[in-house]
CSV table of C-alpha atoms in Angstrom, one decimal:
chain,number,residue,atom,x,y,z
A,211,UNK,CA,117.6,151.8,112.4
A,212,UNK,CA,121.2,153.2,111.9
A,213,UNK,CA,121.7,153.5,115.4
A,214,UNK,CA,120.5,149.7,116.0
A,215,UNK,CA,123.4,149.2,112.6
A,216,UNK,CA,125.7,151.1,114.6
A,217,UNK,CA,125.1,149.0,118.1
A,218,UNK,CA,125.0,145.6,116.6
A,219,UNK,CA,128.8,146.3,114.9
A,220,UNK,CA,129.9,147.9,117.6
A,221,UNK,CA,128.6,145.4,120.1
A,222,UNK,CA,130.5,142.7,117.9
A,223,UNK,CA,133.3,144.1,118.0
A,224,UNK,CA,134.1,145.4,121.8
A,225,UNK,CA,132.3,141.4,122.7
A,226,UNK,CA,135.1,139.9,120.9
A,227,UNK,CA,137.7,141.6,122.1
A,228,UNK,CA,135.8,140.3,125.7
A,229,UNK,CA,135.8,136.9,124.3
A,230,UNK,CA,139.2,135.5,124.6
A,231,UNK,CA,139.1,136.3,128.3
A,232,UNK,CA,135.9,134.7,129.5
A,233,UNK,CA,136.0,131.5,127.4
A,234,UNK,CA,137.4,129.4,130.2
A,235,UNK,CA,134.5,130.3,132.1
A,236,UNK,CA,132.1,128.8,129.6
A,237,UNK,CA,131.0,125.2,128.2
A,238,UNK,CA,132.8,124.3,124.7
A,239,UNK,CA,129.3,124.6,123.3
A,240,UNK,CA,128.7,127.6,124.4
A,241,UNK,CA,131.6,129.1,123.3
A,242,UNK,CA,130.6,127.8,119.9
A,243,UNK,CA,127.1,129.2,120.5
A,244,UNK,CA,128.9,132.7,121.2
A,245,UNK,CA,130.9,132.2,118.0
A,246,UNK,CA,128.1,131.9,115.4
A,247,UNK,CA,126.3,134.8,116.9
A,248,UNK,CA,129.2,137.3,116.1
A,249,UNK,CA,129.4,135.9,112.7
A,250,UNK,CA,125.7,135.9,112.7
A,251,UNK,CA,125.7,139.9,113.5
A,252,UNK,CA,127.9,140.5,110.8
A,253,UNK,CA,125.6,139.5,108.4
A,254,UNK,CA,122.4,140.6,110.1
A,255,UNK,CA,123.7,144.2,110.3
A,256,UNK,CA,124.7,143.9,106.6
A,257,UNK,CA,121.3,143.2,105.6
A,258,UNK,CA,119.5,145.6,107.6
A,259,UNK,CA,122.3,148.4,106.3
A,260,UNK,CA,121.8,147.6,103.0
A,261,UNK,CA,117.4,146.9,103.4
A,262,UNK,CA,117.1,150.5,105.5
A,263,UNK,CA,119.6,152.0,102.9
A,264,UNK,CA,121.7,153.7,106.5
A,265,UNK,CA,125.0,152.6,105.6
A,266,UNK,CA,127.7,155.1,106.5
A,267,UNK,CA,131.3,155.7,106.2
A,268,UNK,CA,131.4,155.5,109.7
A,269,UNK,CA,129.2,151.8,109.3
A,270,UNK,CA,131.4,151.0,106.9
A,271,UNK,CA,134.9,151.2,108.6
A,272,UNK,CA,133.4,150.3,111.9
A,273,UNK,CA,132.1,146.7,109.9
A,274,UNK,CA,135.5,145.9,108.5
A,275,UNK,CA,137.2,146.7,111.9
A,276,UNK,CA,135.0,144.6,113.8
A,277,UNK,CA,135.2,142.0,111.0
A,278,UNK,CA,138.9,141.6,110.7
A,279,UNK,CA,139.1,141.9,114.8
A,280,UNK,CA,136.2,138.7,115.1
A,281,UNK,CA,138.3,136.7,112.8
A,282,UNK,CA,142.0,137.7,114.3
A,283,UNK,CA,141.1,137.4,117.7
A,284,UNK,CA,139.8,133.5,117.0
A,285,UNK,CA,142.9,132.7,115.0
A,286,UNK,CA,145.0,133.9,117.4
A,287,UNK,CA,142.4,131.8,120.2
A,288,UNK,CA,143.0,128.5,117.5
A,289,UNK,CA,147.1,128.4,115.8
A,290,UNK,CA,148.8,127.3,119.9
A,291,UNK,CA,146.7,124.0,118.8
A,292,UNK,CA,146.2,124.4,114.8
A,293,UNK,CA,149.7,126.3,114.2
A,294,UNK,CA,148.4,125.3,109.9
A,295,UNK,CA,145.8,127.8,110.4
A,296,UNK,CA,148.8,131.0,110.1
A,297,UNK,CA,148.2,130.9,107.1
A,298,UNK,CA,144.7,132.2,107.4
A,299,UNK,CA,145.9,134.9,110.0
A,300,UNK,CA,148.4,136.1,107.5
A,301,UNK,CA,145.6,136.5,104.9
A,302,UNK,CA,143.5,138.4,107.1
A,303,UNK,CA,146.4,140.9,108.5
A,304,UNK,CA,147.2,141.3,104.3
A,305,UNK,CA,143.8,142.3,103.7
A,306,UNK,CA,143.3,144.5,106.6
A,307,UNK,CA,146.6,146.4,105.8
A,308,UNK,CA,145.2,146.7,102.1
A,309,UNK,CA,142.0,148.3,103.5
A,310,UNK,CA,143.7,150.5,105.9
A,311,UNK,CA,146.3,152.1,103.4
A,312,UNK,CA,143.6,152.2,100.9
A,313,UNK,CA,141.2,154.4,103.2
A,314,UNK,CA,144.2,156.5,104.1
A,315,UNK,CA,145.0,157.0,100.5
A,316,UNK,CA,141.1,158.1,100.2
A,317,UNK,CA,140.0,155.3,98.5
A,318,UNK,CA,136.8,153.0,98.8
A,319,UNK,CA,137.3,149.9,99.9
A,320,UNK,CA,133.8,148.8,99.5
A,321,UNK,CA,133.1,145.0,100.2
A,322,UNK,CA,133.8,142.9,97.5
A,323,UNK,CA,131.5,139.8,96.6
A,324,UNK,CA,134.4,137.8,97.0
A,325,UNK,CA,135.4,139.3,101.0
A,326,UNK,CA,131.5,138.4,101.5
A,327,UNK,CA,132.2,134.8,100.4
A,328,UNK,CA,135.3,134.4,101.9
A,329,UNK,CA,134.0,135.9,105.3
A,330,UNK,CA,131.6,133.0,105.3
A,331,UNK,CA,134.3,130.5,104.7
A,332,UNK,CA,136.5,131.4,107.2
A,333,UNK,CA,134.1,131.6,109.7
A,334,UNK,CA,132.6,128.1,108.9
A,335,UNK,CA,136.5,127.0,109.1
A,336,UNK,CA,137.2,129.0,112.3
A,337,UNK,CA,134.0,127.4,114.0
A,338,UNK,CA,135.0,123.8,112.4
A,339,UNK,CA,138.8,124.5,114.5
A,340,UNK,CA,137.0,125.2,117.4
A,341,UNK,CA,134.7,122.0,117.4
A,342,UNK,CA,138.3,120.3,116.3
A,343,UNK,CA,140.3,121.2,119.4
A,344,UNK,CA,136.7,120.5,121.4
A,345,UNK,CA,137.5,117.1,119.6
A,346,UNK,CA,133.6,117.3,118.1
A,347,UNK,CA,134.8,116.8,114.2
A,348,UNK,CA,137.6,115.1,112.8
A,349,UNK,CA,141.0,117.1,111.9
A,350,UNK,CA,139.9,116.3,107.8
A,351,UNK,CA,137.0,118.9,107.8
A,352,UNK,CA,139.5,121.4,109.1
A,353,UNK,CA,141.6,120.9,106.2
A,354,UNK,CA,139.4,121.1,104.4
A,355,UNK,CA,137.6,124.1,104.9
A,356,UNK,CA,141.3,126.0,105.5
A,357,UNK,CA,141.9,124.6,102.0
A,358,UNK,CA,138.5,126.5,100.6
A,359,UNK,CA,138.9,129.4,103.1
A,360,UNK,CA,142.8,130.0,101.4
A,361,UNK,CA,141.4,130.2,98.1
A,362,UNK,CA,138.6,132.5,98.7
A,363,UNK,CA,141.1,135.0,100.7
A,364,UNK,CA,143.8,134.4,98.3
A,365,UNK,CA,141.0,135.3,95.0
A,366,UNK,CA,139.8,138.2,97.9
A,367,UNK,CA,143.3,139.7,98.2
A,368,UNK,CA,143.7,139.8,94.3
A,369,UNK,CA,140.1,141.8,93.8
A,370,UNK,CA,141.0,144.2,96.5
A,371,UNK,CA,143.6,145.0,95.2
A,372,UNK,CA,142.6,145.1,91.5
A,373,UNK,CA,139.7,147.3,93.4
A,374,UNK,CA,142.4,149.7,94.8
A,375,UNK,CA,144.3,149.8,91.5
A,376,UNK,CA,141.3,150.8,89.1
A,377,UNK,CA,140.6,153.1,91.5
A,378,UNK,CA,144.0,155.1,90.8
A,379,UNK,CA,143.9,154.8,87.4
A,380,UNK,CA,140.0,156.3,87.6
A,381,UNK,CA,141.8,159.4,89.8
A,382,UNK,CA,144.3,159.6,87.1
A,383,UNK,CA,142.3,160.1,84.1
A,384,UNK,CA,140.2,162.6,86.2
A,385,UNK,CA,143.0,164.5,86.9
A,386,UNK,CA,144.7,164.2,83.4
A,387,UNK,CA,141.4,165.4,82.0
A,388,UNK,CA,141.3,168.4,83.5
């Protein structure tokens, strides 16, 4: 089962780095279709990690690579037409570079209940700018969910970084004990 863990991040993240350079050869719809099944691998892969207890360090990193990638890559497909949703990039580059200095510093950067709730936001929003520029769904729902999806990365930022910070402290008491 590990290895099937391993193919299914793995497979989300070297297919969206694919993405941006077939979508002109597909329908809107099934661009959208293609969408919701990386988001949709992100959480199957989750659940069968967690369910077949084979999550790895290796799992781990590989998951918030592909993660951060999926929701990059689509930003950077969506702000020429929805320049408003920058905002969300930003967030997403600030939490990656908080997870990347944070493992080179040797810390865990275990997902947080709030990156889990803010990965589904931002992929509901991110699909909802799609459908937008498709012109499917009215500009208001966009808003909308950017308005949620800013939040949750905004309250995400904050407990990764409170994360990160206990974290030290923990190392220094360790250290101060002994």
């Amino acid at each position: 089962m590990k290895v099937f863990v391993n193919v299914l991040t793995s497979f989300r993240l070297i297919y969206t780095l694919i993405l941006p350079f077939i979508k002109s050869r597909m329908s809107n719809i099934s661009f959208i279709i293609n969408i919701v099944i990386l988001f949709l691998t992100d959480w199957i892969d989750g659940i069968l990690a967690r369910k077949y207890k084979v999550q790895t360090m290796f799992e781990s990193i590989m998951d918030t690579i592909a993660d951060k990638t999926l929701c990059i890559v689509l930003l950077l497909c969506l702000i020429k037409k929805q320049p408003f949703l920058s905002v969300l990039l930003l967030c997403e580059i600030v939490i990656a570079i908080t997870n990347i200095t944070a493992t080179l510093q040797g810390k865990k950067t275990q997902s947080q209940i709030s990156g889990k709730v803010k990965m589904w936001f931002i992929s509901v929003t991110i699909i909802m700018s799609f459908l937008n520029t498709f012109e499917l769904i009215d500009n208001v729902f966009v808003i909308i969910g950017l308005t949620i999806t800013l939040i949750a990365e905004i309250i995400t930022i904050i407990d990764y970084i409170k994360n990160i910070r206990k974290q030290k402290d923990i190392l220094e008491v360790k250290t101060e004990i002994k």
